[in-house]
mmCIF file of C-alpha atoms (C1' of nucleotides) in Angstrom:
data_model
loop_
_atom_site.group_PDB
_atom_site.id
_atom_site.type_symbol
_atom_site.label_atom_id
_atom_site.label_comp_id
_atom_site.label_asym_id
_atom_site.label_seq_id
_atom_site.Cartn_x
_atom_site.Cartn_y
_atom_site.Cartn_z
ATOM 1 C CA UNK P 1 139.174 69.693 191.916
ATOM 2 C CA UNK P 2 139.599 73.219 193.307
ATOM 3 C CA UNK P 3 136.121 73.213 194.828
ATOM 4 C CA UNK P 4 135.958 69.734 196.309
ATOM 5 C CA UNK P 5 136.106 69.765 200.088
ATOM 6 C CA UNK P 6 135.968 73.550 200.380
ATOM 7 C CA UNK P 7 133.538 75.375 202.624
ATOM 8 C CA UNK P 8 131.273 78.047 201.176
ATOM 9 C CA UNK P 9 130.946 81.315 203.080
ATOM 10 C CA UNK P 10 127.891 82.411 201.130
ATOM 11 C CA UNK P 11 126.862 83.811 197.784
ATOM 12 C CA UNK P 12 126.622 87.287 196.280
ATOM 13 C CA UNK P 13 123.929 87.608 193.623
ATOM 14 C CA UNK P 14 124.224 90.767 191.526
ATOM 15 C CA UNK P 15 121.783 89.732 188.784
ATOM 16 C CA UNK P 16 119.119 87.183 189.657
ATOM 17 C CA UNK P 17 117.383 87.245 186.262
ATOM 18 C CA UNK P 18 119.105 84.421 184.464
ATOM 19 C CA UNK P 19 117.167 81.854 182.447
ATOM 20 C CA UNK P 20 115.268 81.142 185.640
ATOM 21 C CA UNK P 21 115.401 83.354 188.727
ATOM 22 C CA UNK P 22 118.357 82.609 190.981
ATOM 23 C CA UNK P 23 116.965 81.505 194.380
ATOM 24 C CA UNK P 24 116.549 84.613 196.516
ATOM 25 C CA UNK P 25 117.931 82.830 199.560
ATOM 26 C CA UNK P 26 120.979 81.351 197.813
ATOM 27 C CA UNK P 27 123.351 82.998 200.276
ATOM 28 C CA UNK P 28 121.775 81.333 203.289
ATOM 29 C CA UNK P 29 121.312 78.032 201.437
ATOM 30 C CA UNK P 30 125.018 77.607 200.734
ATOM 31 C CA UNK P 31 126.530 79.440 203.706
ATOM 32 C CA UNK P 32 128.638 77.230 205.925
ATOM 33 C CA UNK P 33 128.211 74.156 203.736
ATOM 34 C CA UNK P 34 131.067 72.139 202.334
ATOM 35 C CA UNK P 35 131.425 70.960 198.716
ATOM 36 C CA UNK P 36 131.121 67.192 198.810
ATOM 37 C CA UNK P 37 131.484 66.529 195.096
ATOM 38 C CA UNK P 38 131.495 68.244 191.738
ATOM 39 C CA UNK P 39 129.889 66.489 188.798
ATOM 40 C CA UNK P 40 128.136 66.910 185.515
ATOM 41 C CA UNK P 41 124.991 65.611 183.832
ATOM 42 C CA UNK P 42 124.593 66.585 180.203
ATOM 43 C CA UNK P 43 125.608 70.233 180.172
ATOM 44 C CA UNK P 44 124.473 70.833 183.737
ATOM 45 C CA UNK P 45 127.241 71.304 186.292
ATOM 46 C CA UNK P 46 126.481 69.815 189.685
ATOM 47 C CA UNK P 47 127.989 71.117 192.914
ATOM 48 C CA UNK P 48 126.835 68.783 195.643
ATOM 49 C CA UNK P 49 126.847 70.254 199.140
ATOM 50 C CA UNK P 50 125.791 68.782 202.411
ATOM 51 C CA UNK P 51 121.956 68.731 202.342
ATOM 52 C CA UNK P 52 121.547 70.176 198.873
ATOM 53 C CA UNK P 53 122.972 70.777 195.425
ATOM 54 C CA UNK P 54 123.713 73.676 193.145
ATOM 55 C CA UNK P 55 122.847 73.044 189.510
ATOM 56 C CA UNK P 56 124.604 75.387 187.097
ATOM 57 C CA UNK P 57 124.252 75.756 183.343
ATOM 58 C CA UNK P 58 126.469 78.036 181.277
ATOM 59 C CA UNK P 59 124.011 78.423 178.398
ATOM 60 C CA UNK P 60 125.784 79.694 175.305
ATOM 61 C CA UNK P 61 127.946 82.392 176.818
ATOM 62 C CA UNK P 62 128.577 81.541 180.465
ATOM 63 C CA UNK P 63 131.929 80.992 182.135
ATOM 64 C CA UNK P 64 133.244 80.357 185.640
ATOM 65 C CA UNK P 65 136.484 81.630 187.140
ATOM 66 C CA UNK P 66 138.151 81.329 190.531
ATOM 67 C CA UNK P 67 139.229 84.792 191.672
ATOM 68 C CA UNK P 68 140.078 86.673 194.863
ATOM 69 C CA UNK P 69 136.731 87.773 196.304
ATOM 70 C CA UNK P 70 137.960 91.364 196.352
ATOM 71 C CA UNK P 71 138.294 91.463 192.544
ATOM 72 C CA UNK P 72 135.878 94.181 191.384
ATOM 73 C CA UNK P 73 133.038 92.578 189.414
ATOM 74 C CA UNK P 74 132.782 93.489 185.740
ATOM 75 C CA UNK P 75 129.773 93.769 183.495
ATOM 76 C CA UNK P 76 127.825 90.482 183.346
ATOM 77 C CA UNK P 77 129.522 89.053 186.452
ATOM 78 C CA UNK P 78 126.195 87.945 187.870
ATOM 79 C CA UNK P 79 127.103 85.853 190.865
ATOM 80 C CA UNK P 80 129.908 84.869 193.248
ATOM 81 C CA UNK P 81 130.044 81.754 195.370
ATOM 82 C CA UNK P 82 132.258 82.803 198.261
ATOM 83 C CA UNK P 83 134.876 80.249 199.206
ATOM 84 C CA UNK P 84 136.380 80.120 202.662
ATOM 85 C CA UNK P 85 139.820 81.667 202.464
ATOM 86 C CA UNK P 86 139.052 84.792 200.456
ATOM 87 C CA UNK P 87 138.427 83.489 196.970
ATOM 88 C CA UNK P 88 135.229 83.076 194.986
ATOM 89 C CA UNK P 89 133.801 81.156 192.047
ATOM 90 C CA UNK P 90 132.448 83.890 189.764
ATOM 91 C CA UNK P 91 129.804 83.366 187.081
ATOM 92 C CA UNK P 92 130.070 85.584 184.005
ATOM 93 C CA UNK P 93 127.313 85.267 181.389
ATOM 94 C CA UNK P 94 126.622 88.087 178.890
ATOM 95 C CA UNK P 95 123.591 86.428 177.298
ATOM 96 C CA UNK P 96 122.078 85.201 180.557
ATOM 97 C CA UNK P 97 120.929 81.931 178.999
ATOM 98 C CA UNK P 98 122.664 80.174 181.875
ATOM 99 C CA UNK P 99 121.105 79.176 185.163
ATOM 100 C CA UNK P 100 121.835 78.661 188.843
ATOM 101 C CA UNK P 101 119.373 76.420 190.632
ATOM 102 C CA UNK P 102 119.100 74.824 194.041
ATOM 103 C CA UNK P 103 117.894 71.312 194.727
ATOM 104 C CA UNK P 104 117.409 70.018 198.247
ATOM 105 C CA UNK P 105 119.195 66.682 198.473
ATOM 106 C CA UNK P 106 120.965 65.052 195.516
ATOM 107 C CA UNK P 107 120.920 66.996 192.239
ATOM 108 C CA UNK P 108 119.620 63.976 190.330
ATOM 109 C CA UNK P 109 116.205 64.529 191.897
ATOM 110 C CA UNK P 110 115.751 67.826 190.068
ATOM 111 C CA UNK P 111 112.997 67.705 187.392
ATOM 112 C CA UNK P 112 115.340 69.149 184.745
ATOM 113 C CA UNK P 113 117.665 66.184 185.149
ATOM 114 C CA UNK P 114 115.093 63.460 185.614
ATOM 115 C CA UNK P 115 114.182 62.916 181.962
ATOM 116 C CA UNK P 116 117.609 63.300 180.367
ATOM 117 C CA UNK P 117 118.848 60.664 177.959
ATOM 118 C CA UNK P 118 122.120 58.755 178.356
ATOM 119 C CA UNK P 119 125.585 60.276 178.308
ATOM 120 C CA UNK P 120 127.051 59.817 174.816
ATOM 121 C CA UNK P 121 130.445 58.642 176.094
ATOM 122 C CA UNK P 122 129.053 56.093 178.526
ATOM 123 C CA UNK P 123 127.459 52.677 178.131
ATOM 124 C CA UNK P 124 123.764 53.024 177.333
ATOM 125 C CA UNK P 125 124.323 55.081 174.232
ATOM 126 C CA UNK P 126 124.621 53.148 171.017
ATOM 127 C CA UNK P 127 122.933 52.616 167.673
ATOM 128 C CA UNK P 128 120.290 50.381 169.189
ATOM 129 C CA UNK P 129 119.267 53.089 171.633
ATOM 130 C CA UNK P 130 118.866 55.640 168.832
ATOM 131 C CA UNK P 131 117.069 53.187 166.550
ATOM 132 C CA UNK P 132 114.622 52.192 169.290
ATOM 133 C CA UNK P 133 113.696 55.762 170.225
ATOM 134 C CA UNK P 134 113.454 56.835 166.585
ATOM 135 C CA UNK P 135 110.788 54.261 165.821
ATOM 136 C CA UNK P 136 107.805 56.004 164.235
ATOM 137 C CA UNK P 137 109.327 59.463 164.617
ATOM 138 C CA UNK P 138 108.986 61.780 161.642
ATOM 139 C CA UNK P 139 111.152 64.551 163.083
ATOM 140 C CA UNK P 140 114.393 65.189 161.169
ATOM 141 C CA UNK P 141 117.340 63.252 162.531
ATOM 142 C CA UNK P 142 119.369 66.363 163.402
ATOM 143 C CA UNK P 143 116.906 67.869 165.897
ATOM 144 C CA UNK P 144 116.271 64.299 167.111
ATOM 145 C CA UNK P 145 119.975 63.918 167.872
ATOM 146 C CA UNK P 146 120.040 67.286 169.648
ATOM 147 C CA UNK P 147 117.075 66.371 171.863
ATOM 148 C CA UNK P 148 118.404 65.875 175.405
ATOM 149 C CA UNK P 149 115.736 63.255 176.078
ATOM 150 C CA UNK P 150 117.382 61.104 173.377
ATOM 151 C CA UNK P 151 121.023 61.753 174.267
ATOM 152 C CA UNK P 152 122.633 64.636 176.138
ATOM 153 C CA UNK P 153 125.576 66.764 175.157
ATOM 154 C CA UNK P 154 125.188 66.939 171.374
ATOM 155 C CA UNK P 155 124.926 70.609 170.452
ATOM 156 C CA UNK P 156 124.570 72.179 167.039
ATOM 157 C CA UNK P 157 128.211 72.001 165.982
ATOM 158 C CA UNK P 158 128.717 68.355 166.888
ATOM 159 C CA UNK P 159 125.355 67.270 165.490
ATOM 160 C CA UNK P 160 126.366 68.694 162.107
ATOM 161 C CA UNK P 161 129.777 67.047 162.293
ATOM 162 C CA UNK P 162 128.552 63.634 163.447
ATOM 163 C CA UNK P 163 125.923 63.439 160.702
ATOM 164 C CA UNK P 164 128.535 64.229 158.081
ATOM 165 C CA UNK P 165 130.866 61.540 159.390
ATOM 166 C CA UNK P 166 128.024 59.040 159.430
ATOM 167 C CA UNK P 167 126.921 59.951 155.898
ATOM 168 C CA UNK P 168 123.379 60.771 156.999
ATOM 169 C CA UNK P 169 121.381 63.707 155.622
ATOM 170 C CA UNK P 170 120.351 65.974 158.535
ATOM 171 C CA UNK P 171 116.816 66.344 157.218
ATOM 172 C CA UNK P 172 116.078 62.621 156.951
ATOM 173 C CA UNK P 173 113.185 61.502 159.128
ATOM 174 C CA UNK P 174 114.537 59.896 162.309
ATOM 175 C CA UNK P 175 112.204 56.909 161.941
ATOM 176 C CA UNK P 176 113.439 56.123 158.446
ATOM 177 C CA UNK P 177 117.047 55.295 159.248
ATOM 178 C CA UNK P 178 118.256 51.708 159.590
ATOM 179 C CA UNK P 179 119.755 50.190 162.709
ATOM 180 C CA UNK P 180 123.047 49.782 160.852
ATOM 181 C CA UNK P 181 123.202 53.470 160.002
ATOM 182 C CA UNK P 182 122.314 54.427 163.578
ATOM 183 C CA UNK P 183 125.251 52.329 164.729
ATOM 184 C CA UNK P 184 127.447 54.456 162.456
ATOM 185 C CA UNK P 185 125.859 57.617 163.831
ATOM 186 C CA UNK P 186 126.367 56.659 167.476
ATOM 187 C CA UNK P 187 130.003 55.852 166.755
ATOM 188 C CA UNK P 188 130.405 59.168 164.944
ATOM 189 C CA UNK P 189 128.912 61.106 167.870
ATOM 190 C CA UNK P 190 131.308 59.444 170.295
ATOM 191 C CA UNK P 191 134.289 60.018 168.042
ATOM 192 C CA UNK P 192 133.507 63.676 167.333
ATOM 193 C CA UNK P 193 132.970 64.441 171.021
ATOM 194 C CA UNK P 194 136.088 62.571 172.116
ATOM 195 C CA UNK P 195 138.233 64.367 169.541
ATOM 196 C CA UNK P 196 136.750 67.742 170.399
ATOM 197 C CA UNK P 197 137.406 67.197 174.097
ATOM 198 C CA UNK P 198 140.964 66.091 173.351
ATOM 199 C CA UNK P 199 141.656 69.312 171.441
ATOM 200 C CA UNK P 200 140.078 71.543 174.087
ATOM 201 C CA UNK P 201 136.718 72.152 172.415
ATOM 202 C CA UNK P 202 135.567 74.413 169.592
ATOM 203 C CA UNK P 203 136.431 78.086 169.970
ATOM 204 C CA UNK P 204 134.369 80.187 167.555
ATOM 205 C CA UNK P 205 134.916 83.554 169.190
ATOM 206 C CA UNK P 206 135.772 83.710 172.851
ATOM 207 C CA UNK P 207 135.383 80.275 174.391
ATOM 208 C CA UNK P 208 138.333 79.091 176.464
ATOM 209 C CA UNK P 209 138.904 76.151 178.754
ATOM 210 C CA UNK P 210 139.441 76.621 182.472
ATOM 211 C CA UNK P 211 143.131 77.159 181.717
ATOM 212 C CA UNK P 212 142.262 80.200 179.617
ATOM 213 C CA UNK P 213 143.336 78.488 176.398
ATOM 214 C CA UNK P 214 141.086 78.276 173.321
ATOM 215 C CA UNK P 215 140.067 74.907 171.893
ATOM 216 C CA UNK P 216 141.368 73.842 168.505
ATOM 217 C CA UNK P 217 138.655 71.509 167.209
ATOM 218 C CA UNK P 218 137.497 74.277 164.882
ATOM 219 C CA UNK P 219 140.434 73.345 162.660
ATOM 220 C CA UNK P 220 138.959 69.855 162.258
ATOM 221 C CA UNK P 221 135.393 70.885 161.464
ATOM 222 C CA UNK P 222 134.223 69.222 158.255
ATOM 223 C CA UNK P 223 130.945 71.061 157.700
ATOM 224 C CA UNK P 224 129.993 73.500 160.478
ATOM 225 C CA UNK P 225 130.611 77.067 159.291
ATOM 226 C CA UNK P 226 131.772 75.850 155.844
ATOM 227 C CA UNK P 227 128.643 76.342 153.738
ATOM 228 C CA UNK P 228 129.531 76.850 150.084
ATOM 229 C CA UNK P 229 133.046 75.495 150.588
ATOM 230 C CA UNK P 230 134.192 72.175 149.143
ATOM 231 C CA UNK P 231 133.422 68.992 151.081
ATOM 232 C CA UNK P 232 136.737 67.733 152.430
ATOM 233 C CA UNK P 233 135.752 64.223 151.371
ATOM 234 C CA UNK P 234 134.384 64.659 147.831
ATOM 235 C CA UNK P 235 134.863 68.373 146.963
ATOM 236 C CA UNK P 236 131.136 68.933 146.360
ATOM 237 C CA UNK P 237 130.055 72.398 147.602
ATOM 238 C CA UNK P 238 128.464 72.113 151.052
ATOM 239 C CA UNK P 239 124.855 73.158 151.390
ATOM 240 C CA UNK P 240 123.201 75.057 154.259
ATOM 241 C CA UNK P 241 119.680 75.548 155.554
ATOM 242 C CA UNK P 242 117.914 76.171 158.817
ATOM 243 C CA UNK P 243 116.514 73.078 160.454
ATOM 244 C CA UNK P 244 114.619 73.495 163.687
ATOM 245 C CA UNK P 245 115.877 77.117 163.826
ATOM 246 C CA UNK P 246 119.492 75.988 163.840
ATOM 247 C CA UNK P 247 122.186 76.465 161.215
ATOM 248 C CA UNK P 248 122.566 73.169 159.368
ATOM 249 C CA UNK P 249 125.331 72.328 156.899
ATOM 250 C CA UNK P 250 125.777 69.114 154.939
ATOM 251 C CA UNK P 251 127.331 67.561 151.866
ATOM 252 C CA UNK P 252 124.625 66.703 149.322
ATOM 253 C CA UNK P 253 126.810 63.909 147.923
ATOM 254 C CA UNK P 254 128.206 62.267 151.064
ATOM 255 C CA UNK P 255 125.027 62.532 153.128
ATOM 256 C CA UNK P 256 121.823 60.793 152.120
ATOM 257 C "C1'" DC C 1 101.770 62.066 171.872
ATOM 258 C "C1'" DA C 2 104.734 64.607 168.256
ATOM 259 C "C1'" DA C 3 106.065 68.741 166.051
ATOM 260 C "C1'" DC C 4 106.797 73.437 165.862
ATOM 261 C "C1'" DG C 5 107.577 78.200 167.120
ATOM 262 C "C1'" DG C 6 108.585 81.330 170.712
ATOM 263 C "C1'" DA C 7 110.951 82.659 174.590
ATOM 264 C "C1'" DC C 8 114.921 83.978 177.433
ATOM 265 C "C1'" DC C 9 119.331 87.821 176.562
ATOM 266 C "C1'" DT C 10 123.550 90.502 174.758
ATOM 267 C "C1'" DG C 11 127.107 91.222 171.401
ATOM 268 C "C1'" DC C 12 128.804 91.348 167.020
ATOM 269 C "C1'" DC C 13 128.664 91.676 162.137
ATOM 270 C "C1'" DT C 14 126.639 93.110 157.770
ATOM 271 C "C1'" DG C 15 124.407 96.056 154.791
ATOM 272 C "C1'" DC C 16 121.932 100.161 153.892
ATOM 273 C "C1'" DT D 1 128.899 107.165 161.401
ATOM 274 C "C1'" DG D 2 124.490 105.315 162.768
ATOM 275 C "C1'" DC D 3 121.061 102.123 162.862
ATOM 276 C "C1'" DA D 4 118.143 98.086 161.788
ATOM 277 C "C1'" DG D 5 118.291 93.385 161.161
ATOM 278 C "C1'" DG D 6 120.022 88.926 161.549
ATOM 279 C "C1'" DC D 7 122.623 85.586 163.721
ATOM 280 C "C1'" DA D 8 125.279 83.066 167.563
ATOM 281 C "C1'" DG D 9 127.877 77.709 171.445
ATOM 282 C "C1'" DG D 10 121.250 75.976 174.580
ATOM 283 C "C1'" DT D 11 116.977 74.116 175.790
ATOM 284 C "C1'" DC D 12 112.481 74.610 178.005
ATOM 285 C "C1'" DC D 13 107.596 75.480 177.393
ATOM 286 C "C1'" DG D 14 103.136 76.419 175.354
ATOM 287 C "C1'" DT D 15 100.334 75.775 171.454
ATOM 288 C "C1'" DT D 16 98.797 73.196 167.589
#
DNA sequence: CAACGGACCTGCCTGC
DNA sequence: TGCAGGCAGGTCCGTT
């Protein structure tokens, strides 16, 4: 809401080597243009200007803050979008897995957004969708669920949690799960995400919301980060392994 | 086509 | 105390 309707006076790029190079002419691209709308698609943030769009991704470690433009930049403060009136939107990203891209015209035309699956909290995502796309797939269901072409927004933590709630083993082949169980999984994904959003997200170390407050969903995690501990449902020790290079935790009794 | 590993980075923790 | 190694919230891309 802070950005909508505001005019940009330009951009200051201090580090252009993010996941992809920040456009060299970003300053002139945004200068003098007004923010028409701010949106989101998957984990991409969309700042729609007249005649073009900024597409931002925070990666694993990125954050945005509104500050007076005169605030001295700290380490890893890679970029400022200058707002008319003396403030700026500052991107901080220690790991530099984030990105800042420009798309002429509407953001939806960008190739990175074109092939994304449905939003998990909107119509178009349900058990039937998952069951259809899983047909014939031998990939494990957890990486399948984390594939943005299948559904966006399900990262490692929430994939682990949703599979536990749905009683599905994370290593089960995606194509060997019934439509009924996919209906349970889709419902679990929606529920986990809705609850996490309601509690401000999952703070592991330093994540905070835009209000500076941590999120409290960590207190409700059933499996993520609990390997070896007792399943909160059946007390069986939780097991862990790496699946698709990601930490995976499950209950060998509750999840089949 | 599907599946997999590698790549992009820094910071923090553990264990030697 | 220092240092190497492994791991972390993401996700694209090239190679099999």
